[in-house]
PDB file of C-alpha atoms in Angstrom:
ATOM      1  CA  UNK Y  27       0.443 -15.995  17.804  1.00 56.00           C
ATOM      2  CA  UNK Y  28       2.189 -19.357  17.448  1.00 60.00           C
ATOM      3  CA  UNK Y  29       4.326 -19.248  20.597  1.00 65.00           C
ATOM      4  CA  UNK Y  30       6.483 -22.307  21.377  1.00 67.00           C
ATOM      5  CA  UNK Y  31       5.160 -25.196  23.445  1.00 70.00           C
ATOM      6  CA  UNK Y  32       1.866 -24.640  25.254  1.00 79.00           C
ATOM      7  CA  UNK Y  33       2.345 -20.925  25.917  1.00 78.00           C
ATOM      8  CA  UNK Y  34      -0.624 -19.949  23.738  1.00 76.00           C
ATOM      9  CA  UNK Y  35      -2.875 -22.252  25.766  1.00 82.00           C
ATOM     10  CA  UNK Y  36      -1.408 -20.993  29.059  1.00 82.00           C
ATOM     11  CA  UNK Y  37      -2.057 -17.345  28.156  1.00 78.00           C
ATOM     12  CA  UNK Y  38      -5.659 -18.142  27.153  1.00 80.00           C
ATOM     13  CA  UNK Y  39      -6.282 -20.074  30.374  1.00 83.00           C
ATOM     14  CA  UNK Y  40      -4.890 -17.295  32.574  1.00 78.00           C
ATOM     15  CA  UNK Y  41      -6.980 -14.693  30.741  1.00 77.00           C
ATOM     16  CA  UNK Y  42     -10.167 -16.731  31.290  1.00 80.00           C
ATOM     17  CA  UNK Y  43      -9.377 -17.259  34.980  1.00 79.00           C
ATOM     18  CA  UNK Y  44      -8.866 -13.543  35.545  1.00 76.00           C
ATOM     19  CA  UNK Y  45     -11.170 -11.434  33.357  1.00 72.00           C
ATOM     20  CA  UNK Y  46      -9.328  -8.305  34.502  1.00 70.00           C
ATOM     21  CA  UNK Y  47      -6.139  -9.503  32.845  1.00 68.00           C
ATOM     22  CA  UNK Y  48      -4.905  -6.865  30.403  1.00 72.00           C
ATOM     23  CA  UNK Y  49      -3.274  -8.295  27.283  1.00 73.00           C
ATOM     24  CA  UNK Y  50      -1.028  -5.771  25.555  1.00 84.00           C
ATOM     25  CA  UNK Y  51      -0.588  -6.406  21.850  1.00 90.00           C
ATOM     26  CA  UNK Y  52       3.079  -5.851  21.074  1.00 89.00           C
ATOM     27  CA  UNK Y  53       4.136  -4.074  17.906  1.00 92.00           C
ATOM     28  CA  UNK Y  54       7.889  -3.565  18.186  1.00 94.00           C
ATOM     29  CA  UNK Y  55      10.214  -4.305  15.270  1.00 96.00           C
ATOM     30  CA  UNK Y  56      13.791  -5.589  15.249  1.00 96.00           C
ATOM     31  CA  UNK Y  57      16.427  -2.936  14.433  1.00 96.00           C
ATOM     32  CA  UNK Y  58      18.879  -5.635  13.328  1.00 96.00           C
ATOM     33  CA  UNK Y  59      19.077  -9.089  11.756  1.00 97.00           C
ATOM     34  CA  UNK Y  60      19.612 -12.292  13.751  1.00 96.00           C
ATOM     35  CA  UNK Y  61      21.751 -14.717  11.691  1.00 96.00           C
ATOM     36  CA  UNK Y  62      21.309 -18.471  11.850  1.00 95.00           C
ATOM     37  CA  UNK Y  63      25.029 -19.047  12.415  1.00 94.00           C
ATOM     38  CA  UNK Y  64      27.865 -16.893  13.726  1.00 92.00           C
ATOM     39  CA  UNK Y  65      29.849 -17.419  10.536  1.00 91.00           C
ATOM     40  CA  UNK Y  66      26.991 -15.905   8.527  1.00 93.00           C
ATOM     41  CA  UNK Y  67      27.607 -12.518  10.165  1.00 91.00           C
ATOM     42  CA  UNK Y  68      29.023  -9.951   7.699  1.00 88.00           C
ATOM     43  CA  UNK Y  69      31.852  -9.055  10.092  1.00 85.00           C
ATOM     44  CA  UNK Y  70      32.879 -12.672  10.758  1.00 85.00           C
ATOM     45  CA  UNK Y  71      35.638 -12.746   8.120  1.00 78.00           C
ATOM     46  CA  UNK Y  72      36.813  -9.211   8.907  1.00 77.00           C
ATOM     47  CA  UNK Y  73      37.092  -9.334  12.683  1.00 73.00           C
ATOM     48  CA  UNK Y  74      40.832  -8.831  12.902  1.00 73.00           C
ATOM     49  CA  UNK Y  75      43.459  -6.121  12.948  1.00 73.00           C
ATOM     50  CA  UNK Y  76      46.471  -5.711  10.670  1.00 75.00           C
ATOM     51  CA  UNK Y  77      49.267  -3.431  11.897  1.00 80.00           C
ATOM     52  CA  UNK Y  78      46.849  -1.985  14.466  1.00 80.00           C
ATOM     53  CA  UNK Y  79      44.344  -1.213  11.703  1.00 81.00           C
ATOM     54  CA  UNK Y  80      40.878  -2.740  11.593  1.00 78.00           C
ATOM     55  CA  UNK Y  81      39.696  -3.489   8.062  1.00 78.00           C
ATOM     56  CA  UNK Y  82      35.980  -3.121   7.410  1.00 80.00           C
ATOM     57  CA  UNK Y  83      35.534  -5.504   4.514  1.00 82.00           C
ATOM     58  CA  UNK Y  84      31.732  -5.437   4.562  1.00 86.00           C
ATOM     59  CA  UNK Y  85      31.767  -2.474   2.153  1.00 88.00           C
ATOM     60  CA  UNK Y  86      28.181  -1.194   1.704  1.00 91.00           C
ATOM     61  CA  UNK Y  87      26.726  -4.560   2.700  1.00 93.00           C
ATOM     62  CA  UNK Y  88      26.062  -3.838   6.364  1.00 92.00           C
ATOM     63  CA  UNK Y  89      23.290  -5.555   8.335  1.00 93.00           C
ATOM     64  CA  UNK Y  90      20.357  -6.883   6.322  1.00 96.00           C
ATOM     65  CA  UNK Y  91      22.029  -5.672   3.115  1.00 96.00           C
ATOM     66  CA  UNK Y  92      24.731  -8.337   3.482  1.00 95.00           C
ATOM     67  CA  UNK Y  93      22.359 -11.248   4.106  1.00 96.00           C
ATOM     68  CA  UNK Y  94      20.408 -10.359   0.977  1.00 95.00           C
ATOM     69  CA  UNK Y  95      23.546  -9.852  -1.126  1.00 94.00           C
ATOM     70  CA  UNK Y  96      25.034 -13.180   0.028  1.00 93.00           C
ATOM     71  CA  UNK Y  97      21.647 -14.947  -0.113  1.00 94.00           C
ATOM     72  CA  UNK Y  98      21.962 -16.096   3.508  1.00 93.00           C
ATOM     73  CA  UNK Y  99      18.892 -17.423   5.305  1.00 94.00           C
ATOM     74  CA  UNK Y 100      18.412 -15.664   8.646  1.00 96.00           C
ATOM     75  CA  UNK Y 101      16.761 -16.514  11.942  1.00 96.00           C
ATOM     76  CA  UNK Y 102      14.886 -13.215  12.305  1.00 96.00           C
ATOM     77  CA  UNK Y 103      15.062 -10.500   9.620  1.00 97.00           C
ATOM     78  CA  UNK Y 104      15.515  -6.770  10.118  1.00 97.00           C
ATOM     79  CA  UNK Y 105      12.136  -5.160  10.816  1.00 97.00           C
ATOM     80  CA  UNK Y 106      10.558  -8.413  12.051  1.00 96.00           C
ATOM     81  CA  UNK Y 107       7.994  -8.304  14.854  1.00 95.00           C
ATOM     82  CA  UNK Y 108       5.170 -10.273  16.482  1.00 93.00           C
ATOM     83  CA  UNK Y 109       1.502  -9.463  16.989  1.00 94.00           C
ATOM     84  CA  UNK Y 110      -1.701 -11.107  18.218  1.00 93.00           C
ATOM     85  CA  UNK Y 111      -3.391  -9.960  15.026  1.00 95.00           C
ATOM     86  CA  UNK Y 112      -2.551  -9.933  11.310  1.00 95.00           C
ATOM     87  CA  UNK Y 113      -2.388  -7.324   8.569  1.00 97.00           C
ATOM     88  CA  UNK Y 114      -2.478  -7.107   4.792  1.00 97.00           C
ATOM     89  CA  UNK Y 115      -1.163  -4.458   2.387  1.00 98.00           C
ATOM     90  CA  UNK Y 116      -2.922  -3.515  -0.849  1.00 97.00           C
ATOM     91  CA  UNK Y 117      -3.431  -0.804  -3.481  1.00 97.00           C
ATOM     92  CA  UNK Y 118       0.061   0.653  -3.395  1.00 98.00           C
ATOM     93  CA  UNK Y 119       0.734   3.853  -5.326  1.00 98.00           C
ATOM     94  CA  UNK Y 120       4.028   5.663  -5.913  1.00 97.00           C
ATOM     95  CA  UNK Y 121       3.957   9.308  -6.969  1.00 96.00           C
ATOM     96  CA  UNK Y 122       6.827  11.602  -7.925  1.00 91.00           C
ATOM     97  CA  UNK Y 123       5.582  14.957  -6.617  1.00 91.00           C
ATOM     98  CA  UNK Y 124       6.844  18.532  -6.815  1.00 91.00           C
ATOM     99  CA  UNK Y 125      10.035  19.443  -5.001  1.00 90.00           C
ATOM    100  CA  UNK Y 126      11.634  16.061  -5.602  1.00 92.00           C
ATOM    101  CA  UNK Y 127       9.231  14.349  -3.213  1.00 95.00           C
ATOM    102  CA  UNK Y 128       8.456  10.643  -3.467  1.00 97.00           C
ATOM    103  CA  UNK Y 129       5.047   9.770  -2.010  1.00 98.00           C
ATOM    104  CA  UNK Y 130       4.202   6.122  -1.323  1.00 98.00           C
ATOM    105  CA  UNK Y 131       0.642   5.250  -0.312  1.00 98.00           C
ATOM    106  CA  UNK Y 132      -0.698   1.843   0.709  1.00 98.00           C
ATOM    107  CA  UNK Y 133      -3.874   0.497   2.294  1.00 98.00           C
ATOM    108  CA  UNK Y 134      -3.297  -1.451   5.520  1.00 98.00           C
ATOM    109  CA  UNK Y 135      -6.061  -3.771   6.752  1.00 98.00           C
ATOM    110  CA  UNK Y 136      -6.283  -5.443  10.173  1.00 98.00           C
ATOM    111  CA  UNK Y 137      -7.488  -8.937   9.261  1.00 97.00           C
ATOM    112  CA  UNK Y 138      -7.285 -10.339  12.793  1.00 95.00           C
ATOM    113  CA  UNK Y 139      -9.617 -10.345  15.796  1.00 93.00           C
ATOM    114  CA  UNK Y 140      -7.928  -7.777  18.056  1.00 93.00           C
ATOM    115  CA  UNK Y 141      -6.676  -4.200  17.925  1.00 95.00           C
ATOM    116  CA  UNK Y 142      -3.054  -3.904  16.843  1.00 96.00           C
ATOM    117  CA  UNK Y 143      -0.322  -1.797  15.276  1.00 97.00           C
ATOM    118  CA  UNK Y 144       1.766  -2.396  12.169  1.00 97.00           C
ATOM    119  CA  UNK Y 145       4.869  -0.659  10.860  1.00 97.00           C
ATOM    120  CA  UNK Y 146       4.754  -0.058   7.110  1.00 98.00           C
ATOM    121  CA  UNK Y 147       8.316  -0.336   5.769  1.00 98.00           C
ATOM    122  CA  UNK Y 148       9.247   1.132   2.385  1.00 98.00           C
ATOM    123  CA  UNK Y 149      12.309  -0.274   0.599  1.00 98.00           C
ATOM    124  CA  UNK Y 150      13.806   0.936  -2.681  1.00 98.00           C
ATOM    125  CA  UNK Y 151      15.701  -1.327  -5.092  1.00 96.00           C
ATOM    126  CA  UNK Y 152      17.702  -0.237  -8.160  1.00 93.00           C
ATOM    127  CA  UNK Y 153      15.828  -1.523 -11.176  1.00 80.00           C
ATOM    128  CA  UNK Y 154      18.856  -1.749 -13.416  1.00 76.00           C
ATOM    129  CA  UNK Y 155      22.538  -2.661 -13.264  1.00 77.00           C
ATOM    130  CA  UNK Y 156      24.231   0.182 -11.417  1.00 79.00           C
ATOM    131  CA  UNK Y 157      27.730   1.405 -12.212  1.00 84.00           C
ATOM    132  CA  UNK Y 158      28.810   0.492  -8.677  1.00 88.00           C
ATOM    133  CA  UNK Y 159      28.004  -2.304  -6.252  1.00 89.00           C
ATOM    134  CA  UNK Y 160      24.714  -1.539  -4.520  1.00 94.00           C
ATOM    135  CA  UNK Y 161      22.538  -3.377  -1.971  1.00 95.00           C
ATOM    136  CA  UNK Y 162      19.601  -5.393  -3.264  1.00 95.00           C
ATOM    137  CA  UNK Y 163      17.287  -2.905  -1.552  1.00 96.00           C
ATOM    138  CA  UNK Y 164      17.400  -0.345   1.263  1.00 98.00           C
ATOM    139  CA  UNK Y 165      14.900   0.978   3.785  1.00 98.00           C
ATOM    140  CA  UNK Y 166      13.935   4.540   2.842  1.00 98.00           C
ATOM    141  CA  UNK Y 167      10.941   5.260   5.061  1.00 97.00           C
ATOM    142  CA  UNK Y 168       8.390   3.818   7.462  1.00 98.00           C
ATOM    143  CA  UNK Y 169       5.150   4.669   9.271  1.00 98.00           C
ATOM    144  CA  UNK Y 170       3.187   3.095  12.124  1.00 98.00           C
ATOM    145  CA  UNK Y 171      -0.575   2.632  12.053  1.00 98.00           C
ATOM    146  CA  UNK Y 172      -2.950   1.399  14.796  1.00 97.00           C
ATOM    147  CA  UNK Y 173      -6.113  -0.367  13.620  1.00 97.00           C
ATOM    148  CA  UNK Y 174      -9.175  -1.956  15.165  1.00 97.00           C
ATOM    149  CA  UNK Y 175     -10.035  -5.476  13.912  1.00 97.00           C
ATOM    150  CA  UNK Y 176     -11.600  -5.396  10.461  1.00 97.00           C
ATOM    151  CA  UNK Y 177     -10.597  -1.782   9.878  1.00 98.00           C
ATOM    152  CA  UNK Y 178      -8.313  -0.387   7.183  1.00 98.00           C
ATOM    153  CA  UNK Y 179      -6.452   2.872   6.669  1.00 98.00           C
ATOM    154  CA  UNK Y 180      -4.566   4.566   3.871  1.00 98.00           C
ATOM    155  CA  UNK Y 181      -0.978   5.104   5.038  1.00 98.00           C
ATOM    156  CA  UNK Y 182       1.436   7.580   3.446  1.00 98.00           C
ATOM    157  CA  UNK Y 183       5.229   7.422   3.605  1.00 98.00           C
ATOM    158  CA  UNK Y 184       7.102  10.351   2.080  1.00 97.00           C
ATOM    159  CA  UNK Y 185      10.765  10.571   1.071  1.00 96.00           C
ATOM    160  CA  UNK Y 186      13.008  12.639  -1.178  1.00 96.00           C
ATOM    161  CA  UNK Y 187      13.893  11.021  -4.496  1.00 95.00           C
ATOM    162  CA  UNK Y 188      17.507  12.180  -4.217  1.00 94.00           C
ATOM    163  CA  UNK Y 189      17.852  10.298  -0.915  1.00 96.00           C
ATOM    164  CA  UNK Y 190      15.838   7.261  -1.994  1.00 96.00           C
ATOM    165  CA  UNK Y 191      17.863   6.590  -5.155  1.00 95.00           C
ATOM    166  CA  UNK Y 192      21.339   7.977  -4.420  1.00 95.00           C
ATOM    167  CA  UNK Y 193      24.661   6.301  -3.744  1.00 95.00           C
ATOM    168  CA  UNK Y 194      28.024   7.852  -2.847  1.00 93.00           C
ATOM    169  CA  UNK Y 195      30.263   8.248  -5.894  1.00 93.00           C
ATOM    170  CA  UNK Y 196      33.842   7.810  -4.651  1.00 91.00           C
ATOM    171  CA  UNK Y 197      35.261   9.157  -7.916  1.00 91.00           C
ATOM    172  CA  UNK Y 198      33.487  12.514  -7.928  1.00 92.00           C
ATOM    173  CA  UNK Y 199      33.037  12.695  -4.136  1.00 94.00           C
ATOM    174  CA  UNK Y 200      29.362  13.446  -4.616  1.00 96.00           C
ATOM    175  CA  UNK Y 201      26.044  11.667  -4.292  1.00 96.00           C
ATOM    176  CA  UNK Y 202      24.861  10.173  -7.586  1.00 95.00           C
ATOM    177  CA  UNK Y 203      21.318   9.397  -8.703  1.00 95.00           C
ATOM    178  CA  UNK Y 204      21.370   7.236 -11.819  1.00 94.00           C
ATOM    179  CA  UNK Y 205      18.715   7.438 -14.492  1.00 94.00           C
ATOM    180  CA  UNK Y 206      16.380   4.478 -14.727  1.00 93.00           C
ATOM    181  CA  UNK Y 207      13.459   2.767 -13.042  1.00 94.00           C
ATOM    182  CA  UNK Y 208      13.509   1.952  -9.329  1.00 96.00           C
ATOM    183  CA  UNK Y 209      11.330  -0.617  -7.598  1.00 96.00           C
ATOM    184  CA  UNK Y 210       9.463   0.291  -4.412  1.00 98.00           C
ATOM    185  CA  UNK Y 211       8.689  -2.603  -2.054  1.00 98.00           C
ATOM    186  CA  UNK Y 212       6.252  -2.132   0.835  1.00 98.00           C
ATOM    187  CA  UNK Y 213       6.638  -4.877   3.426  1.00 97.00           C
ATOM    188  CA  UNK Y 214       6.526  -5.655   7.152  1.00 96.00           C
ATOM    189  CA  UNK Y 215      10.243  -6.552   7.308  1.00 97.00           C
ATOM    190  CA  UNK Y 216      13.334  -6.776   5.112  1.00 96.00           C
ATOM    191  CA  UNK Y 217      12.371 -10.379   4.318  1.00 93.00           C
ATOM    192  CA  UNK Y 218       9.859  -9.732   1.554  1.00 86.00           C
ATOM    193  CA  UNK Y 219       6.846 -11.978   2.138  1.00 84.00           C
ATOM    194  CA  UNK Y 220       3.699 -12.731   0.146  1.00 86.00           C
ATOM    195  CA  UNK Y 221       1.971  -9.766   1.811  1.00 90.00           C
ATOM    196  CA  UNK Y 222       4.459  -7.294   0.277  1.00 96.00           C
ATOM    197  CA  UNK Y 223       3.221  -4.994  -2.485  1.00 97.00           C
ATOM    198  CA  UNK Y 224       5.293  -3.257  -5.157  1.00 97.00           C
ATOM    199  CA  UNK Y 225       5.388  -0.104  -7.186  1.00 97.00           C
ATOM    200  CA  UNK Y 226       8.023   1.880  -9.052  1.00 96.00           C
ATOM    201  CA  UNK Y 227       9.286   5.328  -9.965  1.00 96.00           C
ATOM    202  CA  UNK Y 228      11.541   6.610 -12.729  1.00 94.00           C
ATOM    203  CA  UNK Y 229      14.511   8.973 -12.783  1.00 94.00           C
ATOM    204  CA  UNK Y 230      14.788  10.550 -16.229  1.00 93.00           C
ATOM    205  CA  UNK Y 231      18.446  11.567 -16.162  1.00 94.00           C
ATOM    206  CA  UNK Y 232      21.534  10.958 -14.062  1.00 94.00           C
ATOM    207  CA  UNK Y 233      22.592  13.758 -11.735  1.00 94.00           C
ATOM    208  CA  UNK Y 234      24.990  14.405  -8.857  1.00 95.00           C
ATOM    209  CA  UNK Y 235      24.515  16.436  -5.702  1.00 94.00           C
ATOM    210  CA  UNK Y 236      26.391  17.400  -2.553  1.00 93.00           C
ATOM    211  CA  UNK Y 237      25.270  18.581   0.881  1.00 86.00           C
ATOM    212  CA  UNK Y 238      21.892  17.831   2.449  1.00 81.00           C
TER     213      UNK Y 238
END
């Protein structure tokens, strides 16, 4: 797993000495981003009050959205996690189905030597210049899969197109979905690695909506 120092060797030695040792393969993911420096935090320049009012200058760039917008290298990205095994993603498909559903399918393969779990994370990125400032991409769905070594499984993540592509229009006070092509990125964290796979979907015309 690439632990610091000699911890990998220590764990292996302890496991050999006690064959009843149970090694649990972790699969948790970070719900936030760890910055490299305090001043890289999106709230660093806004942590103050003026006339007893706190100004939230981050705008829509909260959490991982800010680090991507500002092109800041991070220590650990949103969605990051460790495992004793490894996984690959392949054969992604994106389908616009009836009822405004967006269905993303991807094949996940356990390429390591032990049983493990992976969280498939689906991000959506506007494929064109939006009329308003928007994040580079946003998480729109996820699914967890448990696989034996050498096994693969087709994983499905479903979302609603109106949620996946919308932004809040402050002028009309409604949600807006702009026409155009949107990129779908399937990855294991917000830091898109070489294992990420991509697809796309298209919205034919711009529309607004309100409610749920």
